[in-house]
XYZ file of C-alpha atoms in Angstrom:
158
model
C 5.202 19.760 -2.079
C 1.834 20.152 -3.821
C -1.454 19.728 -2.023
C -3.586 16.856 -3.282
C -7.347 16.331 -2.939
C -8.513 15.047 0.419
C -9.179 11.330 0.636
C -12.770 10.896 1.747
C -15.316 8.110 1.849
C -12.983 5.257 2.766
C -14.595 2.754 5.106
C -12.448 1.891 8.124
C -11.337 -1.520 6.852
C -11.078 -0.719 3.130
C -7.687 -0.980 1.471
C -6.653 2.418 0.078
C -5.160 2.300 -3.427
C -4.124 5.543 -5.098
C -3.524 5.627 -8.845
C -0.601 7.907 -9.710
C 0.057 6.745 -13.301
C -2.385 7.572 -16.099
C -0.545 6.334 -19.182
C -2.340 3.003 -19.706
C -6.032 2.675 -18.855
C -6.184 -1.025 -19.788
C -3.279 -1.834 -17.460
C -5.055 0.107 -14.689
C -8.216 -1.947 -15.290
C -6.062 -5.082 -14.978
C -4.693 -3.831 -11.650
C -8.147 -3.046 -10.275
C -9.505 -6.418 -11.419
C -6.651 -8.187 -9.620
C -7.290 -6.167 -6.457
C -10.994 -7.033 -6.467
C -10.378 -10.788 -6.590
C -11.349 -12.726 -3.441
C -8.285 -13.178 -1.251
C -6.807 -15.392 1.433
C -7.335 -19.015 2.311
C -11.042 -18.431 2.891
C -11.528 -16.323 -0.246
C -12.570 -13.173 1.598
C -14.400 -10.453 -0.295
C -12.081 -7.625 -1.322
C -12.921 -4.162 0.004
C -10.923 -1.503 -1.810
C -11.242 2.261 -1.884
C -9.707 3.459 -5.154
C -8.504 7.001 -5.732
C -8.655 7.418 -9.502
C -8.272 11.145 -10.044
C -5.768 12.622 -12.513
C -4.962 15.284 -9.901
C -2.814 12.521 -8.346
C -0.701 12.022 -11.500
C 2.930 11.588 -10.522
C 2.217 12.014 -6.803
C 5.221 11.222 -4.648
C 5.193 9.065 -1.544
C 5.485 12.146 0.664
C 2.629 13.908 -1.130
C 0.397 10.849 -0.733
C 1.276 10.480 2.942
C 0.561 14.142 3.545
C -2.871 13.762 1.898
C -3.878 10.724 3.981
C -2.358 11.855 7.287
C -5.762 12.682 8.798
C -6.971 9.063 8.524
C -6.049 7.651 11.947
C -7.245 4.147 10.981
C -4.829 3.841 8.073
C -1.578 1.944 8.679
C -0.590 1.511 5.031
C -1.429 3.098 1.682
C -0.832 1.449 -1.686
C 0.284 3.413 -4.733
C -0.393 2.244 -8.263
C 2.557 4.085 -9.729
C 4.101 3.688 -13.197
C 6.089 0.612 -12.167
C 3.029 -1.092 -10.672
C 0.787 -0.384 -13.630
C 3.325 -1.361 -16.285
C 4.945 -4.413 -14.674
C 3.558 -7.859 -15.395
C 3.275 -8.544 -11.649
C 1.467 -5.208 -11.034
C 3.371 -4.961 -7.744
C 1.994 -1.923 -5.955
C 4.052 0.277 -3.678
C 3.041 -0.290 -0.036
C 3.905 2.693 2.168
C 3.647 2.813 5.945
C 1.866 5.791 7.466
C 3.992 5.463 10.610
C 5.835 8.623 11.585
C 8.758 9.160 13.934
C 6.427 11.077 16.266
C 4.302 7.968 16.767
C 7.291 5.991 18.036
C 8.822 5.912 21.500
C 12.182 7.154 20.222
C 14.516 7.178 17.219
C 15.651 3.618 17.906
C 12.048 2.375 17.879
C 11.369 4.152 14.568
C 14.577 2.788 13.031
C 13.652 -0.737 14.077
C 10.136 -0.435 12.654
C 11.469 0.928 9.366
C 14.616 -1.210 9.199
C 13.872 -2.188 5.591
C 12.484 1.207 4.676
C 9.095 2.796 4.800
C 7.970 1.189 1.556
C 8.077 -2.086 -0.351
C 6.339 -3.672 -3.328
C 3.561 -6.259 -3.127
C 1.620 -8.140 -5.756
C -2.126 -7.431 -5.740
C -2.786 -10.770 -4.014
C -0.694 -9.546 -1.068
C -2.354 -6.150 -0.638
C -5.273 -7.435 1.422
C -3.061 -9.630 3.604
C -0.785 -6.692 4.386
C -3.646 -4.279 5.041
C -5.655 -6.682 7.203
C -2.751 -7.767 9.394
C -1.490 -4.214 9.882
C -5.015 -3.003 10.695
C -5.449 -5.519 13.515
C -1.837 -5.406 14.684
C -1.238 -9.077 13.935
C 1.972 -8.348 12.005
C 4.095 -5.257 11.575
C 5.043 -3.344 8.456
C 8.677 -4.240 9.086
C 7.875 -7.958 8.788
C 6.331 -7.544 5.347
C 9.136 -5.225 4.284
C 11.654 -7.893 5.367
C 9.867 -10.573 3.317
C 9.880 -8.266 0.289
C 13.552 -7.521 0.932
C 14.308 -11.262 0.865
C 12.540 -11.776 -2.479
C 14.885 -11.734 -5.514
C 12.695 -9.060 -7.136
C 12.059 -7.164 -3.895
C 8.339 -7.982 -3.932
C 6.141 -9.362 -1.147
C 4.208 -12.397 -2.325
C 1.737 -14.080 0.043
C 2.598 -17.590 1.123
C-alpha cells in the first residue's frame, strides 16, 4: 500500500472529499459545484474540504482510510473516484472510518457494517450523511441500508 499525503487543514465539521480520478476536469468542477450547493430543508451552507492533488490518483479505499486515520473527528470520507466523476448522478463513494478495534467485539462490527463499509451517495446526500454521523444521530449502517435498497445502490436524501 502506498503512502499518500497527509490530510491537513480540515475544520472539524467539514465534509472531506478526496478526488481520486483526474481524467475529466470539467466533470470534477461539476461535482464540486454540486457539493457546494446549500443543503437540507433549511438550505444550510456547505462546508467541504476538498483534496485535489494528483498524488491521490487511483487511491484505493484502504489507502485513503490509512491517510485519514489520524483524524479522530472523521466518521466518513467521500471519494470522488472514476465512477463518481463520470456518472450523471456523480454518486460519490462514502466510506466509514470505523475499524474493528473501535467496536466492542466482532459481532458489533459485523452489525455496524452489515451492508459493507462503503456505499454511494449523490452529492445532495453527502452533507446529510456527514452531519448525522458526526453528531451520532444516525449510523453508517442506516445509510448503507438505504443505499442497498435503492435500485442503483445509491443513497438519495428524502
